[in-house]
CSV table of C-alpha atoms in Angstrom, one decimal:
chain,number,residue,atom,x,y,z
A,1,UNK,CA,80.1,92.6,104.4
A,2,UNK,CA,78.6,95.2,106.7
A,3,UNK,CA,82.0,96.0,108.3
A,4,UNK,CA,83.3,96.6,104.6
A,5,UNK,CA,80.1,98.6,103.5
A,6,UNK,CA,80.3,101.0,106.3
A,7,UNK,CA,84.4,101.1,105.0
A,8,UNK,CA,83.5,102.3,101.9
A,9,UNK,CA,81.2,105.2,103.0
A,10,UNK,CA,83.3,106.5,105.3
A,11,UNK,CA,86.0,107.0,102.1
A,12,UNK,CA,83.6,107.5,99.7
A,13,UNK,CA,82.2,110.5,102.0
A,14,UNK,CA,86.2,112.2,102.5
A,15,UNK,CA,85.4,112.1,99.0
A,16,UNK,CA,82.1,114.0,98.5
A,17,UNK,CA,83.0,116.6,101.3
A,18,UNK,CA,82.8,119.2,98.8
A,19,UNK,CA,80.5,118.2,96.4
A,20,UNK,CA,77.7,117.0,98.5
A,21,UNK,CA,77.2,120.0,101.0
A,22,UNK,CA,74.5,122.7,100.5
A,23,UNK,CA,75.4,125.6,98.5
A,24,UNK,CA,74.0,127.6,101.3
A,25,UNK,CA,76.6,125.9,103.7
A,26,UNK,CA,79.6,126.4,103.2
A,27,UNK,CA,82.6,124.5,104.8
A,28,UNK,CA,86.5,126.7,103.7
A,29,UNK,CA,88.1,123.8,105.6
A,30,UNK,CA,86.3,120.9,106.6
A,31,UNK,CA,89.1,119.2,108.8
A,32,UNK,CA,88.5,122.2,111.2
A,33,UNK,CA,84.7,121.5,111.3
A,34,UNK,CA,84.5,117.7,111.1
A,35,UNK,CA,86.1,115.8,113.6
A,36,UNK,CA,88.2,112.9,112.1
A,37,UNK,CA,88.2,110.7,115.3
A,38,UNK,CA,88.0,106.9,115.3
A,39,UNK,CA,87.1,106.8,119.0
A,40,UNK,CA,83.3,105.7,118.0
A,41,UNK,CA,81.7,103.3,115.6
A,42,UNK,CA,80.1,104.3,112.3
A,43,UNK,CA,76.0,104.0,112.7
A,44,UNK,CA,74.1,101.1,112.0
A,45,UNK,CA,71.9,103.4,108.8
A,46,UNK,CA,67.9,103.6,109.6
A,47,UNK,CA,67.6,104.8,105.8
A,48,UNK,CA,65.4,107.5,107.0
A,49,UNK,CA,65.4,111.2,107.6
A,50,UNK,CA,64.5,112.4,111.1
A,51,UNK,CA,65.1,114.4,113.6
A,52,UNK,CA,64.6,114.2,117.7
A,53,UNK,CA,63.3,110.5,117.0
A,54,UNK,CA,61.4,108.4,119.4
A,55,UNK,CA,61.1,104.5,118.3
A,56,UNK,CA,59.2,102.1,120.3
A,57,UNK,CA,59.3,98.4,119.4
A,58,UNK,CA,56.2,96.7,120.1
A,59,UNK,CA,54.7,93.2,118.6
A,60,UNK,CA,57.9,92.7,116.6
A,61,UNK,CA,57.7,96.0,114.6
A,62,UNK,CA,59.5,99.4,115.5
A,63,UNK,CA,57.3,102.6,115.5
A,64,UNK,CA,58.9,105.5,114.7
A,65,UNK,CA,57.8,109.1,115.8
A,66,UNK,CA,59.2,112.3,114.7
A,67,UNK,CA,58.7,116.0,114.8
A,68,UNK,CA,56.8,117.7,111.5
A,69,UNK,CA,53.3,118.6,110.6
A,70,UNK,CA,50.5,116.7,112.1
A,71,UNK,CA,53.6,114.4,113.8
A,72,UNK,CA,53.8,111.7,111.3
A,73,UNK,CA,54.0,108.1,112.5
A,74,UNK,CA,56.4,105.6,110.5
A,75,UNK,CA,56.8,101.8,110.8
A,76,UNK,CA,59.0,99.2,110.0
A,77,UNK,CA,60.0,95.5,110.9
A,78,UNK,CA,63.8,96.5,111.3
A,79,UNK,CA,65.3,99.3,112.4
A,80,UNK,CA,67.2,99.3,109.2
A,81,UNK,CA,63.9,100.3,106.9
A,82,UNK,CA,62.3,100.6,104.9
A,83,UNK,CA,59.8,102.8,107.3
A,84,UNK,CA,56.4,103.3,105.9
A,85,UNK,CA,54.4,106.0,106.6
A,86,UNK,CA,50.9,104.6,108.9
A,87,UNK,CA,49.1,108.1,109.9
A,88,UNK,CA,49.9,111.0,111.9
A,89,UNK,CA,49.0,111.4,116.0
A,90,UNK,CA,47.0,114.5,115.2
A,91,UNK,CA,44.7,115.0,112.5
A,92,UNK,CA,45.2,119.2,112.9
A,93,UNK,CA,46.7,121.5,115.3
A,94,UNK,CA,47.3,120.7,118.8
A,95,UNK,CA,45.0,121.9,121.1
A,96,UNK,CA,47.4,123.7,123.1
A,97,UNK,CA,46.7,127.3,122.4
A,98,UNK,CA,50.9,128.3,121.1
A,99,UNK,CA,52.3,129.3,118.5
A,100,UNK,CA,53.4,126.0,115.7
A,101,UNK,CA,50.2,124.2,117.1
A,102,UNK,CA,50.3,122.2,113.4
A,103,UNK,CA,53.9,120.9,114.2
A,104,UNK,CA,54.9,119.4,116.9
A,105,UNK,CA,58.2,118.9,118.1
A,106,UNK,CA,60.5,115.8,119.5
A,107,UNK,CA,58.1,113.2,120.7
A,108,UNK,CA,58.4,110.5,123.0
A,109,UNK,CA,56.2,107.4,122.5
A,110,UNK,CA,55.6,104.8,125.2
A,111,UNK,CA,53.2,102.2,126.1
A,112,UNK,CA,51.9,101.3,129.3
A,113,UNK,CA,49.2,98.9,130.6
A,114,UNK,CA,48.1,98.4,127.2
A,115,UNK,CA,47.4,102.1,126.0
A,116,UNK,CA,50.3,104.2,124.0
A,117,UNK,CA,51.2,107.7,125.4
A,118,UNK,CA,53.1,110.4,122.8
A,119,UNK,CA,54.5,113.5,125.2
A,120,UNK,CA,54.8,115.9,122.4
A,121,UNK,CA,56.2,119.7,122.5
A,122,UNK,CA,54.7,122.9,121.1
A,123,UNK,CA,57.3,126.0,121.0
A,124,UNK,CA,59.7,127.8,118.2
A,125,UNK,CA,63.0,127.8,117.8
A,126,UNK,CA,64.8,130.7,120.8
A,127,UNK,CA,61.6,130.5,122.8
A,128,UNK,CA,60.9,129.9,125.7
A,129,UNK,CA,56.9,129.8,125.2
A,130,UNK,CA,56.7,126.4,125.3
A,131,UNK,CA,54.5,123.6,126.2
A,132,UNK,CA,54.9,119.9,126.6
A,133,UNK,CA,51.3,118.2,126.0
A,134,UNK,CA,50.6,114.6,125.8
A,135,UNK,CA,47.9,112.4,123.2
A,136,UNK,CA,46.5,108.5,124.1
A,137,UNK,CA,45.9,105.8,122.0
A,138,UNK,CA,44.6,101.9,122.3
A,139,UNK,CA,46.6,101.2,118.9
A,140,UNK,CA,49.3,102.6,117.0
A,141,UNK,CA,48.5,101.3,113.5
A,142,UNK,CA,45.0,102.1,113.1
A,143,UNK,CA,44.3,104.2,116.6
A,144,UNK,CA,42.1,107.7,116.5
A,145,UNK,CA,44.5,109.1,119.2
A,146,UNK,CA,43.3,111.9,122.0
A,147,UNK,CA,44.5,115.0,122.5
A,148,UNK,CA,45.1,115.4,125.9
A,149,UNK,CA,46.6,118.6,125.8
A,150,UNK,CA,49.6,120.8,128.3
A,151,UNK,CA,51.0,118.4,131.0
A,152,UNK,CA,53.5,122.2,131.3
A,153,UNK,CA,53.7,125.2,130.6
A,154,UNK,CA,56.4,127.8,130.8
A,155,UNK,CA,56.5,131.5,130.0
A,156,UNK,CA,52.4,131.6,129.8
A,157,UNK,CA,49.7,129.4,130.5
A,158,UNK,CA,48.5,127.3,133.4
A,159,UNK,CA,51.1,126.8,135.8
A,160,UNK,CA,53.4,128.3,134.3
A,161,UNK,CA,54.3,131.5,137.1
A,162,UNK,CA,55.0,128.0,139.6
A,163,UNK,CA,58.9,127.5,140.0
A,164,UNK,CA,60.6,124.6,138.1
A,165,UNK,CA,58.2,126.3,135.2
A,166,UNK,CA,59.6,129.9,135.7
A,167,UNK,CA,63.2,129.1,134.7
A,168,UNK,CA,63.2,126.7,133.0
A,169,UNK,CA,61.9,125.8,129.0
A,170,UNK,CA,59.0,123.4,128.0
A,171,UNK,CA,60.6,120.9,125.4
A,172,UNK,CA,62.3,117.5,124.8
A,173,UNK,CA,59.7,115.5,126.9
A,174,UNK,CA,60.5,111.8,128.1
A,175,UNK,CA,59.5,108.8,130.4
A,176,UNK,CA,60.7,106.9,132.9
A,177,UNK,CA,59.0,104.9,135.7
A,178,UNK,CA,60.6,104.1,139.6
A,179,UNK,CA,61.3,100.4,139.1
A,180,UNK,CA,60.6,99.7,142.6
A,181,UNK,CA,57.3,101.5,142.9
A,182,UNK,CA,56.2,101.9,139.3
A,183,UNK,CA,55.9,105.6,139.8
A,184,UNK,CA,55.7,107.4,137.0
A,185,UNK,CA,58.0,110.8,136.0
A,186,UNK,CA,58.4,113.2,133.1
A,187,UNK,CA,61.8,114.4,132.0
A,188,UNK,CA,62.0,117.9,130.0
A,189,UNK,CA,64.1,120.4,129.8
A,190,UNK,CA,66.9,122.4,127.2
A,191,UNK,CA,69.3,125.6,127.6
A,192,UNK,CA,68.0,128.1,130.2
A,193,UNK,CA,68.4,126.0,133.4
A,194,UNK,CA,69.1,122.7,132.3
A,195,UNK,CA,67.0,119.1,132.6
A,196,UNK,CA,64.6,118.7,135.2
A,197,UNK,CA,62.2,115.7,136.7
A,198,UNK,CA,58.5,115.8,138.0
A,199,UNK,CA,56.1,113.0,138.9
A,200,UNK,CA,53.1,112.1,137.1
A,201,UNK,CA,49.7,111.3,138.3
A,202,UNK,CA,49.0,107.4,137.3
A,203,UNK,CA,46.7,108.0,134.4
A,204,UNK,CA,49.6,109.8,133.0
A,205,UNK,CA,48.1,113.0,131.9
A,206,UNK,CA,48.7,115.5,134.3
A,207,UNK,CA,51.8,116.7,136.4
A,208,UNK,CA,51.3,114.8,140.1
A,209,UNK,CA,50.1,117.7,142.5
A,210,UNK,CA,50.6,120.4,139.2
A,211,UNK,CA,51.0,123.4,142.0
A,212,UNK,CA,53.4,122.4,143.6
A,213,UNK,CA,55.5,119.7,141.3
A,214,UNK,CA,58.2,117.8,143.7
A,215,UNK,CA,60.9,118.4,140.9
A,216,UNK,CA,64.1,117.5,140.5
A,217,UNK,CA,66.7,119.6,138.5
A,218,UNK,CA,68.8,116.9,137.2
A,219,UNK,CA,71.5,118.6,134.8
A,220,UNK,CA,72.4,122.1,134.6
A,221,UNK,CA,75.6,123.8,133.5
A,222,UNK,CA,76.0,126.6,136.9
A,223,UNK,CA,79.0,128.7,135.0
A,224,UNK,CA,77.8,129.0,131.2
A,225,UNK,CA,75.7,131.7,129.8
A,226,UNK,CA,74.6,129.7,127.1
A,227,UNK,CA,73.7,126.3,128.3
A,228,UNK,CA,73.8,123.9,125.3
A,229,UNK,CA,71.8,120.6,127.4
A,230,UNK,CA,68.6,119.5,126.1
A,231,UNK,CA,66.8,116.1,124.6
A,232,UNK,CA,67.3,113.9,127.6
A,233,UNK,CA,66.4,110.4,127.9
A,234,UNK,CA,66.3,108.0,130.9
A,235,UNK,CA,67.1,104.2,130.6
A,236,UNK,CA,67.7,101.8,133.1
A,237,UNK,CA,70.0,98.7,133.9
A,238,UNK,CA,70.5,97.0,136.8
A,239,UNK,CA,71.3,98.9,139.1
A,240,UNK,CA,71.7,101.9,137.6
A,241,UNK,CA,69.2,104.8,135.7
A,242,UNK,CA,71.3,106.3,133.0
A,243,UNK,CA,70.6,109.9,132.2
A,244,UNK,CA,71.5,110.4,128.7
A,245,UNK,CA,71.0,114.2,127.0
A,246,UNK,CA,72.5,115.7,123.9
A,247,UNK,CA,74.9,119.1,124.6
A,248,UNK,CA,76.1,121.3,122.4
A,249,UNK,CA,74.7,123.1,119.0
A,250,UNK,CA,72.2,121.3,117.4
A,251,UNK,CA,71.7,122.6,113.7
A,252,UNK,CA,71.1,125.7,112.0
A,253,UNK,CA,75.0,125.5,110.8
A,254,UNK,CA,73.7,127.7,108.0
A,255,UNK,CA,74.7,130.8,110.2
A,256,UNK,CA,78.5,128.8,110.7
A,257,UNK,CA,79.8,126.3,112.3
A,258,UNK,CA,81.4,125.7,116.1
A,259,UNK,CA,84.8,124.8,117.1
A,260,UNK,CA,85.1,121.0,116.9
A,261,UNK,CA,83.4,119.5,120.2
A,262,UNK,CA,81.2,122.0,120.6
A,263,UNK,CA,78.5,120.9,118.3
A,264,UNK,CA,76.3,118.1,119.4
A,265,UNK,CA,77.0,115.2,120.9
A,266,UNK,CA,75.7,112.3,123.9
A,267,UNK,CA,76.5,112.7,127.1
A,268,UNK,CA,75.2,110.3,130.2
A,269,UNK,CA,75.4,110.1,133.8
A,270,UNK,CA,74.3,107.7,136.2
A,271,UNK,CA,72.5,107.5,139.6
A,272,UNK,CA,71.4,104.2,141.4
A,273,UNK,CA,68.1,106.6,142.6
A,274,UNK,CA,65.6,107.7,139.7
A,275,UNK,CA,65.4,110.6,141.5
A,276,UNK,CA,69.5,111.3,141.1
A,277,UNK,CA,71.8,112.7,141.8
A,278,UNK,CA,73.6,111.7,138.9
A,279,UNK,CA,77.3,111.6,137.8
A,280,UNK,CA,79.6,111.2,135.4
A,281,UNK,CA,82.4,108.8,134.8
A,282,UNK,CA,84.9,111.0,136.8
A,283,UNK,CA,81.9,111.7,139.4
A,284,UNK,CA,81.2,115.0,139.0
A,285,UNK,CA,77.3,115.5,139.0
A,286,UNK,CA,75.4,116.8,136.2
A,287,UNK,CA,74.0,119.4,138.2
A,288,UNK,CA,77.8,120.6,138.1
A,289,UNK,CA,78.2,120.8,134.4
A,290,UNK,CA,79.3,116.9,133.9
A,291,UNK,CA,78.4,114.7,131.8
A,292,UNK,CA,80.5,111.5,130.1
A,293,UNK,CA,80.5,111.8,126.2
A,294,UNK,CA,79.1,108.5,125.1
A,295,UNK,CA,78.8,109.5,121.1
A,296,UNK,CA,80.3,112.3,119.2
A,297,UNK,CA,81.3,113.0,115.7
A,298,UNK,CA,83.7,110.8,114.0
A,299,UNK,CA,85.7,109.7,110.9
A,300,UNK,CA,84.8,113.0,109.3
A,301,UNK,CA,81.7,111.8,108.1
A,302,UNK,CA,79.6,111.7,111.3
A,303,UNK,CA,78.5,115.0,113.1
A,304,UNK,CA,76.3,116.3,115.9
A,305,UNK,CA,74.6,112.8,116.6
A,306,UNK,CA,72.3,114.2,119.4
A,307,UNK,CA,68.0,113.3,119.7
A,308,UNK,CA,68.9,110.2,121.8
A,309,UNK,CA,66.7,107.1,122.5
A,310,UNK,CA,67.2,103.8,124.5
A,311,UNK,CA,65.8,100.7,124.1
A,312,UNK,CA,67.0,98.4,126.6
A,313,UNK,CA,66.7,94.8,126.5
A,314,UNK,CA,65.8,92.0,128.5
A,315,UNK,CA,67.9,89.3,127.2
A,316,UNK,CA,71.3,88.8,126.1
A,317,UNK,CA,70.9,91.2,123.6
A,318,UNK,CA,72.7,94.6,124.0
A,319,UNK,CA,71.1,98.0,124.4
A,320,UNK,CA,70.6,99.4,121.3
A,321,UNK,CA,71.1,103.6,120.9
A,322,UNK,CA,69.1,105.2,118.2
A,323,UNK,CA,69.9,109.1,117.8
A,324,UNK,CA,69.7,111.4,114.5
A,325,UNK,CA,73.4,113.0,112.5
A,326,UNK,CA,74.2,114.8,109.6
A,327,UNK,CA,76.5,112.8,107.5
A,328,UNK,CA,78.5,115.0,105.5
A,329,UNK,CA,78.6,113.4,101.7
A,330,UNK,CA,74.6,114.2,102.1
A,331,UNK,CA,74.5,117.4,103.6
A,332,UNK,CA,74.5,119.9,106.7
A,333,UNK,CA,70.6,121.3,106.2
A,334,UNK,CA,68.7,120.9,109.7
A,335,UNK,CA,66.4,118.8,107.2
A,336,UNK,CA,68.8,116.1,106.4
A,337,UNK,CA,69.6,114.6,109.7
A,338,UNK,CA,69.6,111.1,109.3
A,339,UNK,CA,68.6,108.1,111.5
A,340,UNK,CA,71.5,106.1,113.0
A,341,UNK,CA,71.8,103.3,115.9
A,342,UNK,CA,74.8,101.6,118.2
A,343,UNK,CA,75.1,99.0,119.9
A,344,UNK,CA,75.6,100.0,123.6
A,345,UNK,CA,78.2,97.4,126.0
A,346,UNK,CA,78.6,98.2,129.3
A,347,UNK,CA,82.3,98.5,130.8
A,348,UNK,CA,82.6,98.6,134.7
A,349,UNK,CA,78.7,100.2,134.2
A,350,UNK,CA,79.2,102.7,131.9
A,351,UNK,CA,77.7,102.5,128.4
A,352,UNK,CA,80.2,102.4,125.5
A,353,UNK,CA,79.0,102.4,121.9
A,354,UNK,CA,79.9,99.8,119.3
A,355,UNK,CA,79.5,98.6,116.0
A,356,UNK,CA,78.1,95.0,116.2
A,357,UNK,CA,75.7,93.6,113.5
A,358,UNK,CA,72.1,92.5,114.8
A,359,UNK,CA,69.0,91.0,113.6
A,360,UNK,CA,67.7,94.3,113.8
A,361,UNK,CA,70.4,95.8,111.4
């Protein structure tokens, strides 16, 4: 019944191509903007509009976080929905003095020993003025979370004149930890030059020796002017740490669309050492340009899935991938991204996406 439902929407979108887009988008010819490739499964639906999402599942109930005023704080017992709003992380601007202190973008939620940790970016849209702070909590659903403030800083600000901070843009945080050591490290990163790594001191809020940050640069694209990589993510599975990051345009298709396959989609690589480096399926490293496309757009309906998220599992259950897209029948507005999740299988170590119905769906 799921299988046939997902059918129907995927015909019933060819359908509303026209009808359903913005008036203030405007598609002449929507075969040569939507891609019509059956290479990837249709999403599992969250029933929710998002964008950049970070989920954590935690006593048996996903938490969703997502950029917007305050950054609101949804929860659900299925990834499917319905997601309720609980509260917000902030109860006013950040205090990190930038501009857009009152919205917060593209958060990344994790807990650890007990107390939850949202790494949380201040910027606008084109600048590089950007700052990756972090907020603390003992409880999501009724928790008076503090502000923390900068962990980075690029452009201005403390820090900020110390290199991987002078080249390279303060957004897109995320979390990984050694899992050997425990060690704990930051991911950030998007255009300008590419994703890099630092360590964390243990409490988490500050940058492990902040003048002079052992980072890594993890992905970059050497022979691009503009370089579309940003939103990474780090997952692991024995025995390898998967770098996943989304490439390509984004949004604001309001000013026109890319050539098909150059809008948004996942890529990953893969290193056996947190620290990389990290290749792609053909094993050319992401510091390179590569970068295996593990999610693009699809069937016509599906395009620039990007904001990934990870949550790996521990039992015979798959990996379950959890990124935003615009489906076309609703519309191409950078406010009508949609949650949607795969199922991830490994072949020979590389993830693959798939359509196959869970408890969670």
């Amino acid at each position: 019944m799921l299988q046939f439902s997902l059918q129907w929407l995927w015909l019933a979108s060819l359908l509303c191509w026209v009808t359903a887009v913005p008036a203030d988008i405007h598609v002449s010819d929507p075969l040569k903007v939507f891609s019509q490739t059956k290479d990837y499964p249709l999403p599992n639906q969250g029933n929710i509009a998002t964008h950049d999402p970070s989920i954590l599942q935690y006593n048996d109930n996903y938490y969703m976080f997502k950029g917007g005023v305050h950054l609101p704080i949804f929860k659900s017992d299925s990834l499917r929905g319905p997601w309720k709003r609980i509260g917000t992380v902030f109860d006013g601007p950040s205090v990190i003095q930038k501009q857009n202190r009152t919205r917060p973008w593209a958060p990344t939620t994790i807990e650890r020993n007990g107390r939850f940790y949202c790494f949380y970016t201040i910027s606008k849209h084109g600048s590089r003025n950007s700052a990756i702070g972090v907020a603390s909590s003992d409880s999501i659903d009724d928790g008076s979370w503090t502000d923390h403030g900068a962990l980075i800083n690029t452009e201005e600000g403390p820090q900020s004149h110390i290199y991987p901070y002078t080249v390279s843009n303060a957004i897109d945080a995320s979390f990984i930890t050694d899992q050997e050591t425990g060690k704990p490290y930051l991911l950030y990163g998007s255009f300008w030059h590419g994703i890099f790594q630092v360590p964390l001191s243990d409490d988490l809020l500050s940058v492990e020796h902040p003048r002079r940050p052992d980072a890594k640069n993890l992905a970059f694209l050497p022979n691009r002017r503009v370089k579309p990589q940003e939103g990474s993510f780090m997952s692991y599975r024995e025995p390898y740490y998967y770098l996943w990051f989304s490439h390509g345009k984004c949004c604001h298709f309001s000013k026109g669309f890319p050539k098909i396959g150059q809008e948004y989609s996942i890529r990953v690589g893969r290193s056996k050492n947190v620290r990389g480096p990290f290749v792609d399926k053909d094993e050319h490293r992401l510091t390179d340009g590569g970068g295996t496309v593990v999610y693009g757009s699809n069937h016509g309906v599906v395009y620039a899935p990007g904001g990934i998220g990870v949550m790996t599992s521990n039992s015979s259950d798959p990996d379950v991938m959890y990124y935003h897209y615009l489906n076309a029948s609703i519309g191409l507005g950078d406010g009508q991204a949609r949650l949607g999740y795969s199922c991830i299988k490994y072949k020979d170590g590389w993830p693959v996406a798939e359509y196959v119905p869970l408890a969670v769906t």
